[in-house]
CSV table of C-alpha atoms and ligand atoms in Angstrom, one decimal:
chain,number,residue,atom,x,y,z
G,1,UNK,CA,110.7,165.1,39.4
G,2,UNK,CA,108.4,167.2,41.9
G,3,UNK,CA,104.9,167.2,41.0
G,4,UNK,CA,102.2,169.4,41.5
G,5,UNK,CA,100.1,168.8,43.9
G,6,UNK,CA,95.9,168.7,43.6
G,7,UNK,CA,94.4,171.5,46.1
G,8,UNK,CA,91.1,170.9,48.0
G,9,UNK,CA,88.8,171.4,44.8
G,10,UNK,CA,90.3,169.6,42.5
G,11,UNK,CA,87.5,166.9,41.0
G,12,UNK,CA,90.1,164.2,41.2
G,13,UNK,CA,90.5,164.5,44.5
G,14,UNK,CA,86.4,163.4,45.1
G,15,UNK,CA,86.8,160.4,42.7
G,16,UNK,CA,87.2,157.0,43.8
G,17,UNK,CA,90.2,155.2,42.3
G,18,UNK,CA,90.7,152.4,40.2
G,19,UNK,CA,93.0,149.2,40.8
G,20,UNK,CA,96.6,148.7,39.4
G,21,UNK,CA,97.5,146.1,37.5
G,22,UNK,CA,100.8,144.6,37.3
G,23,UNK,CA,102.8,146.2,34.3
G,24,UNK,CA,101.3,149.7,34.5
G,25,UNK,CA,103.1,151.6,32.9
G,26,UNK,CA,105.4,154.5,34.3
G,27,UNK,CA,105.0,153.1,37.5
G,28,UNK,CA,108.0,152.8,39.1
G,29,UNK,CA,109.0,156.8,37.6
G,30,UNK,CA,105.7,158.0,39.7
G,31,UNK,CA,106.7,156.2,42.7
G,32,UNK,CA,109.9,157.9,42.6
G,33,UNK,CA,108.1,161.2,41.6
G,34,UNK,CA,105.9,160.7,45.0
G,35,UNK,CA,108.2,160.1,47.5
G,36,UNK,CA,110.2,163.4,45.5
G,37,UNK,CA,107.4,165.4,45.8
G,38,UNK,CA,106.3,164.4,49.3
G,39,UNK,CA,109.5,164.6,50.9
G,40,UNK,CA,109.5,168.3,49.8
G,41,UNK,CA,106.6,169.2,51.4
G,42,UNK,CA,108.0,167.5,54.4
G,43,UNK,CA,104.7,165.3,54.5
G,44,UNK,CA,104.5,161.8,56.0
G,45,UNK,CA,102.0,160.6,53.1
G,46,UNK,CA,101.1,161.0,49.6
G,47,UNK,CA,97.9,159.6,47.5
G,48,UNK,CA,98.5,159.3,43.9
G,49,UNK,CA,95.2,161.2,43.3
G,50,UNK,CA,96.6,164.2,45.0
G,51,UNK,CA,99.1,164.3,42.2
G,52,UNK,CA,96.5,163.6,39.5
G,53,UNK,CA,96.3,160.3,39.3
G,54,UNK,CA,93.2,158.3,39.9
G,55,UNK,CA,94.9,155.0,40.7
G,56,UNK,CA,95.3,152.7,44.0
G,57,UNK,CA,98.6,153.7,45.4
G,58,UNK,CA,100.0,155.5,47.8
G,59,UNK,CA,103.5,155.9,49.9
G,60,UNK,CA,104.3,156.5,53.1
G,61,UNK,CA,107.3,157.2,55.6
G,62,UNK,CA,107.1,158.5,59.3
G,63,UNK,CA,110.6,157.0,59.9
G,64,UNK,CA,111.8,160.2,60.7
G,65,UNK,CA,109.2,160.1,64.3
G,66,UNK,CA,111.4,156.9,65.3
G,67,UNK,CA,114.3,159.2,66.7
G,68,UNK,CA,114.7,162.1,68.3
G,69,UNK,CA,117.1,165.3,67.0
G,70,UNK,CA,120.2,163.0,68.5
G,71,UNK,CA,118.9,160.3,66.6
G,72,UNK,CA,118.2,158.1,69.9
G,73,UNK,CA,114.8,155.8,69.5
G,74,UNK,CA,111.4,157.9,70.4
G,75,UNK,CA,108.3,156.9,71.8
G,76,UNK,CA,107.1,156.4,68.3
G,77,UNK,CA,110.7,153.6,67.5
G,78,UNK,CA,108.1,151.1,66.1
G,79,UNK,CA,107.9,153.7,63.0
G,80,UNK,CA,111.7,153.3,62.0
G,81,UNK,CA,110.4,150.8,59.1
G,82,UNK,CA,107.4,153.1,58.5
G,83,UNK,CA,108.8,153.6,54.6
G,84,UNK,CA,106.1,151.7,52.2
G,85,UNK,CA,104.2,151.6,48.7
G,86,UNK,CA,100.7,150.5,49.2
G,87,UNK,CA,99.3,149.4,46.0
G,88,UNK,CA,95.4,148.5,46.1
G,89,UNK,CA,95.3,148.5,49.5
G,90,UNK,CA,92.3,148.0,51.1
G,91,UNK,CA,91.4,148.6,54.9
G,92,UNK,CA,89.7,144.5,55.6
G,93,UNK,CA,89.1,145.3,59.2
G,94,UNK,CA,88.6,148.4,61.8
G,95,UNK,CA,88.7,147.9,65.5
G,96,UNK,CA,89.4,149.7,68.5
G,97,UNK,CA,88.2,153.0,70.6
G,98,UNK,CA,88.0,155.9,68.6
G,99,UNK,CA,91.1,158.6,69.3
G,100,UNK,CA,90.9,162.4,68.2
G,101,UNK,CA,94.1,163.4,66.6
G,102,UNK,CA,94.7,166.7,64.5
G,103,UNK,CA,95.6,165.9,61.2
G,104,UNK,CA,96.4,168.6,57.8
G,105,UNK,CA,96.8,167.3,54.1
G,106,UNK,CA,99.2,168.2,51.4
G,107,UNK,CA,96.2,168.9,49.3
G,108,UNK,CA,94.3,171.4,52.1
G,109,UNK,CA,97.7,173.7,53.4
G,110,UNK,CA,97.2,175.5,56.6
G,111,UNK,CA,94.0,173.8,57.9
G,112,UNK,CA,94.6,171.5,60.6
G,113,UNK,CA,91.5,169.4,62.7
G,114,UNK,CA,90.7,166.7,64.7
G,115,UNK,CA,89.6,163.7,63.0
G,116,UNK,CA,88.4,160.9,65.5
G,117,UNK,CA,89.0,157.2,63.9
G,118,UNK,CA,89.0,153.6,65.7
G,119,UNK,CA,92.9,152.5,66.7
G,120,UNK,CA,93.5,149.5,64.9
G,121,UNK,CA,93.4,148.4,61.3
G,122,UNK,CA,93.8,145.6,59.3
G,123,UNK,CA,95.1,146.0,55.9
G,124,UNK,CA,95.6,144.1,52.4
G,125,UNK,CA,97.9,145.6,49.6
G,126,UNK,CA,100.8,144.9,47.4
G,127,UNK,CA,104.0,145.7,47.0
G,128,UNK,CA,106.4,147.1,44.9
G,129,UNK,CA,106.8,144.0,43.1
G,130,UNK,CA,103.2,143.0,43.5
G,131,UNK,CA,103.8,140.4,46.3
G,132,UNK,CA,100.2,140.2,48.6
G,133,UNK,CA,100.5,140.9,52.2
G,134,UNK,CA,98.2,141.4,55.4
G,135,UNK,CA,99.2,143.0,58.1
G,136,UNK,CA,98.0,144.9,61.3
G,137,UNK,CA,98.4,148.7,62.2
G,138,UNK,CA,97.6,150.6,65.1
G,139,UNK,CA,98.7,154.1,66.8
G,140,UNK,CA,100.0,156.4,64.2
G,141,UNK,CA,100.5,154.3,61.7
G,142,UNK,CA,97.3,153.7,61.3
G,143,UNK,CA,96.1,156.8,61.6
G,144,UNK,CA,98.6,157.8,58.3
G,145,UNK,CA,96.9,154.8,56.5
G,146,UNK,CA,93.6,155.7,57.1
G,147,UNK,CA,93.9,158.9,56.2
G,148,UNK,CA,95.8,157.5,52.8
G,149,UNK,CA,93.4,154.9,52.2
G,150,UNK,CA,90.7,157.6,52.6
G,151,UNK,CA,92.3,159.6,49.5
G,152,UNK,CA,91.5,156.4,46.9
G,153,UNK,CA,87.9,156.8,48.1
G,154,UNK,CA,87.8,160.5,47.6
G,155,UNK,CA,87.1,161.2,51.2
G,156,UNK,CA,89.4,164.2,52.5
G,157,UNK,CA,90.2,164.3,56.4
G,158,UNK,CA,87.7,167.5,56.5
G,159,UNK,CA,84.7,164.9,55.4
G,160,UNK,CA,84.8,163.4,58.5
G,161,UNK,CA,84.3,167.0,60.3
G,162,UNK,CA,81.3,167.7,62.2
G,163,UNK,CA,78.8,169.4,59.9
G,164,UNK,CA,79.0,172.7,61.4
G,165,UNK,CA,82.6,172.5,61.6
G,166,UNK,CA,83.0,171.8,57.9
G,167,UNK,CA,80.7,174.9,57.2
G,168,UNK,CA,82.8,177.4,59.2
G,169,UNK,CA,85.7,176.1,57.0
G,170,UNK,CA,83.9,176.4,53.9
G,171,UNK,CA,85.1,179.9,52.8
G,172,UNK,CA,88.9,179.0,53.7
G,173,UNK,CA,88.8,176.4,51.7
G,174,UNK,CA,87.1,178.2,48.7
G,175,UNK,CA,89.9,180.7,48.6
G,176,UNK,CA,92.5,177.8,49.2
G,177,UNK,CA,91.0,176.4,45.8
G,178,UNK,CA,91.5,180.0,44.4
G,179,UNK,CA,94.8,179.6,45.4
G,180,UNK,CA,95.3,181.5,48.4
G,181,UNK,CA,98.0,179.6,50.7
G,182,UNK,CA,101.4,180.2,52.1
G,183,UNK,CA,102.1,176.8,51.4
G,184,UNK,CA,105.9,176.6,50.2
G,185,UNK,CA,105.3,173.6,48.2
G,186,UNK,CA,103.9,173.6,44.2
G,187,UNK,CA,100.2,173.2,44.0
G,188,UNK,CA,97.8,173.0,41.6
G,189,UNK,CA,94.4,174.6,41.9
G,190,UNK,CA,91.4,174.2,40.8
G,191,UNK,CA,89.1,177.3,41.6
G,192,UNK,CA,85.8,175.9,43.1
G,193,UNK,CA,82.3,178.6,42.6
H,201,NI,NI1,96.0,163.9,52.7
Protein backbone atom coordinates (compact mmCIF):
# COMPACT_ATOMS: atom_id res chain seq x y z
CA UNK A 1 0.00 0.00 0.00
CA UNK A 2 1.36 3.62 -0.87
CA UNK A 3 1.50 5.77 2.04
CA UNK A 4 1.35 9.25 2.52
CA UNK A 5 4.15 10.99 2.88
CA UNK A 6 4.94 13.68 6.01
CA UNK A 7 5.74 17.28 4.31
CA UNK A 8 8.39 19.64 5.80
CA UNK A 9 6.21 20.76 8.91
CA UNK A 10 5.02 17.88 10.02
CA UNK A 11 6.04 17.60 14.01
CA UNK A 12 7.05 13.99 13.45
CA UNK A 13 9.44 14.78 11.19
CA UNK A 14 11.56 17.03 14.20
CA UNK A 15 11.13 14.13 16.68
CA UNK A 16 13.80 11.78 17.44
CA UNK A 17 12.91 8.10 17.10
CA UNK A 18 12.69 5.38 19.27
CA UNK A 19 14.38 1.74 18.86
CA UNK A 20 12.67 -1.45 17.47
CA UNK A 21 12.34 -4.29 19.12
CA UNK A 22 12.24 -7.69 17.74
CA UNK A 23 8.52 -8.68 17.26
CA UNK A 24 7.07 -5.28 16.44
CA UNK A 25 4.27 -5.60 15.20
CA UNK A 26 3.23 -4.84 11.47
CA UNK A 27 6.58 -4.71 10.68
CA UNK A 28 7.28 -6.53 7.90
CA UNK A 29 3.61 -4.97 6.13
CA UNK A 30 5.50 -1.29 6.65
CA UNK A 31 8.56 -2.45 5.12
CA UNK A 32 6.76 -3.48 2.14
CA UNK A 33 4.55 -0.36 2.41
CA UNK A 34 8.10 1.74 2.26
CA UNK A 35 9.86 0.40 -0.43
CA UNK A 36 5.92 0.75 -2.25
CA UNK A 37 5.71 4.15 -1.48
CA UNK A 38 9.37 5.15 -2.16
CA UNK A 39 9.74 3.49 -5.29
CA UNK A 40 6.74 5.63 -6.48
CA UNK A 41 8.28 8.72 -5.81
CA UNK A 42 11.17 7.44 -7.62
CA UNK A 43 13.35 8.17 -4.35
CA UNK A 44 16.54 6.40 -3.38
CA UNK A 45 15.53 6.50 0.42
CA UNK A 46 12.72 6.48 2.82
CA UNK A 47 12.65 7.22 6.85
CA UNK A 48 9.83 5.63 8.53
CA UNK A 49 9.09 9.05 10.28
CA UNK A 50 8.45 10.53 6.93
CA UNK A 51 5.56 8.16 6.76
CA UNK A 52 4.47 8.75 10.37
CA UNK A 53 6.24 6.61 12.13
CA UNK A 54 8.60 7.54 14.87
CA UNK A 55 10.62 4.35 14.82
CA UNK A 56 14.37 3.44 13.89
CA UNK A 57 14.10 2.17 10.39
CA UNK A 58 14.70 3.10 7.23
CA UNK A 59 15.28 1.50 3.49
CA UNK A 60 17.30 2.14 0.88
CA UNK A 61 18.10 1.27 -2.87
CA UNK A 62 20.30 3.20 -5.44
CA UNK A 63 20.79 -0.10 -7.44
CA UNK A 64 19.29 1.53 -10.19
CA UNK A 65 22.81 4.13 -10.39
CA UNK A 66 24.94 0.72 -10.87
CA UNK A 67 24.03 0.61 -14.75
CA UNK A 68 23.52 2.79 -17.30
CA UNK A 69 20.09 2.92 -19.76
CA UNK A 70 21.89 -0.40 -21.58
CA UNK A 71 22.18 -1.78 -18.39
CA UNK A 72 26.15 -1.91 -18.59
CA UNK A 73 28.02 -1.25 -14.94
CA UNK A 74 28.41 2.69 -14.21
CA UNK A 75 30.83 4.63 -12.39
CA UNK A 76 28.57 4.16 -9.37
CA UNK A 77 28.71 -0.43 -10.05
CA UNK A 78 29.60 -0.70 -6.31
CA UNK A 79 25.70 0.38 -5.72
CA UNK A 80 24.26 -2.78 -7.56
CA UNK A 81 23.68 -4.31 -3.88
CA UNK A 82 22.63 -0.85 -2.55
CA UNK A 83 18.93 -2.51 -1.66
CA UNK A 84 18.81 -2.55 2.47
CA UNK A 85 16.47 -2.25 5.70
CA UNK A 86 18.36 -0.42 8.41
CA UNK A 87 16.79 -1.03 11.66
CA UNK A 88 18.38 1.01 14.61
CA UNK A 89 21.08 1.95 12.85
CA UNK A 90 23.42 4.10 14.20
CA UNK A 91 26.26 6.17 12.41
CA UNK A 92 29.50 4.75 15.23
CA UNK A 93 32.10 6.62 13.22
CA UNK A 94 32.60 9.75 10.66
CA UNK A 95 35.73 10.26 8.79
CA UNK A 96 36.93 11.79 5.80
CA UNK A 97 37.07 15.43 3.91
CA UNK A 98 33.89 17.00 3.78
CA UNK A 99 32.20 16.90 -0.02
CA UNK A 100 29.24 19.29 -1.12
CA UNK A 101 26.59 17.34 -2.93
CA UNK A 102 22.93 18.66 -3.80
CA UNK A 103 20.54 16.61 -2.17
CA UNK A 104 16.19 16.96 -2.13
CA UNK A 105 13.90 14.93 0.26
CA UNK A 106 10.63 13.11 -0.30
CA UNK A 107 9.34 15.14 2.60
CA UNK A 108 10.66 18.83 1.10
CA UNK A 109 9.53 18.45 -3.04
CA UNK A 110 11.15 20.85 -5.32
CA UNK A 111 13.94 22.18 -3.05
CA UNK A 112 17.23 20.94 -3.79
CA UNK A 113 20.76 22.24 -1.84
CA UNK A 114 24.07 21.40 -1.15
CA UNK A 115 24.70 19.66 1.99
CA UNK A 116 28.57 19.29 2.72
CA UNK A 117 29.17 15.99 5.00
CA UNK A 118 32.67 14.00 5.76
CA UNK A 119 33.07 10.83 3.13
CA UNK A 120 33.16 7.97 5.10
CA UNK A 121 30.97 6.36 7.64
CA UNK A 122 30.87 3.62 9.90
CA UNK A 123 27.58 2.09 10.68
CA UNK A 124 25.77 -0.37 13.16
CA UNK A 125 22.14 -1.77 12.41
CA UNK A 126 20.05 -4.76 12.04
CA UNK A 127 18.55 -6.55 9.61
CA UNK A 128 15.49 -7.85 8.52
CA UNK A 129 15.67 -10.67 10.75
CA UNK A 130 17.45 -8.75 13.39
CA UNK A 131 20.96 -10.22 12.72
CA UNK A 132 23.76 -7.20 14.03
CA UNK A 133 26.22 -6.06 11.46
CA UNK A 134 28.99 -3.30 11.02
CA UNK A 135 29.99 -2.18 8.08
CA UNK A 136 31.75 0.79 6.19
CA UNK A 137 30.29 3.27 3.60
CA UNK A 138 31.73 5.93 1.68
CA UNK A 139 30.79 7.96 -1.71
CA UNK A 140 27.14 7.96 -2.23
CA UNK A 141 26.25 5.56 -0.21
CA UNK A 142 27.04 7.27 2.45
CA UNK A 143 25.84 10.20 1.63
CA UNK A 144 22.04 8.35 1.29
CA UNK A 145 22.72 7.02 4.83
CA UNK A 146 23.48 10.03 6.35
CA UNK A 147 20.95 11.76 5.11
CA UNK A 148 18.51 8.57 6.34
CA UNK A 149 20.12 8.32 9.58
CA UNK A 150 19.63 12.20 9.90
CA UNK A 151 15.65 11.59 9.58
CA UNK A 152 15.60 9.25 13.08
CA UNK A 153 17.22 12.32 14.69
CA UNK A 154 14.75 14.81 13.27
CA UNK A 155 17.34 16.64 11.39
CA UNK A 156 16.15 17.47 7.66
CA UNK A 157 18.96 18.02 4.94
CA UNK A 158 17.91 21.91 5.00
CA UNK A 159 19.21 21.93 8.94
CA UNK A 160 22.48 21.66 7.84
CA UNK A 161 22.03 24.92 5.56
CA UNK A 162 23.86 27.94 6.12
CA UNK A 163 21.74 30.20 8.29
CA UNK A 164 21.07 32.73 5.78
CA UNK A 165 20.39 30.15 3.29
CA UNK A 166 17.78 28.41 5.42
CA UNK A 167 16.08 31.93 5.81
CA UNK A 168 15.75 32.73 2.16
CA UNK A 169 14.00 29.24 1.93
CA UNK A 170 11.83 29.87 4.82
CA UNK A 171 8.70 31.12 2.89
CA UNK A 172 8.94 28.18 0.26
CA UNK A 173 8.85 25.93 2.73
CA UNK A 174 5.91 27.49 4.69
CA UNK A 175 3.74 27.29 1.52
CA UNK A 176 5.18 23.69 0.92
CA UNK A 177 3.62 22.83 4.46
CA UNK A 178 0.40 24.53 3.18
CA UNK A 179 0.59 22.27 0.56
CA UNK A 180 1.76 23.98 -2.37
CA UNK A 181 3.95 21.53 -4.55
CA UNK A 182 3.90 19.89 -7.96
CA UNK A 183 5.15 16.94 -6.43
CA UNK A 184 3.33 13.93 -8.28
CA UNK A 185 3.52 11.79 -5.29
CA UNK A 186 0.74 11.62 -2.14
CA UNK A 187 1.76 13.86 0.67
CA UNK A 188 0.52 14.84 3.76
CA UNK A 189 0.74 18.30 5.18
CA UNK A 190 0.81 19.78 8.01
CA UNK A 191 0.31 23.67 7.66
CA UNK A 192 3.07 25.39 9.77
CA UNK A 193 2.05 29.49 11.06
NI1 LIG B 1 14.84 12.82 3.24
Amino acid sequence: MILPIRAYGDPVLKKVAQDIKPGHAGLQQLIADMYETMYAANGVGLAAPQVGQSIRLFIVDASPFAVDEDGKPTEEAYLKDFKKVFINPYIVDEEGEEWPFEEGCLSIPGIRENVSRQSRIVLQYLDEDFKAHEEAYEGFAARVIQHEHDHLDGILFVDHLPALRRRLLQGKLRDLSRGKTDASYKLRFTPMK
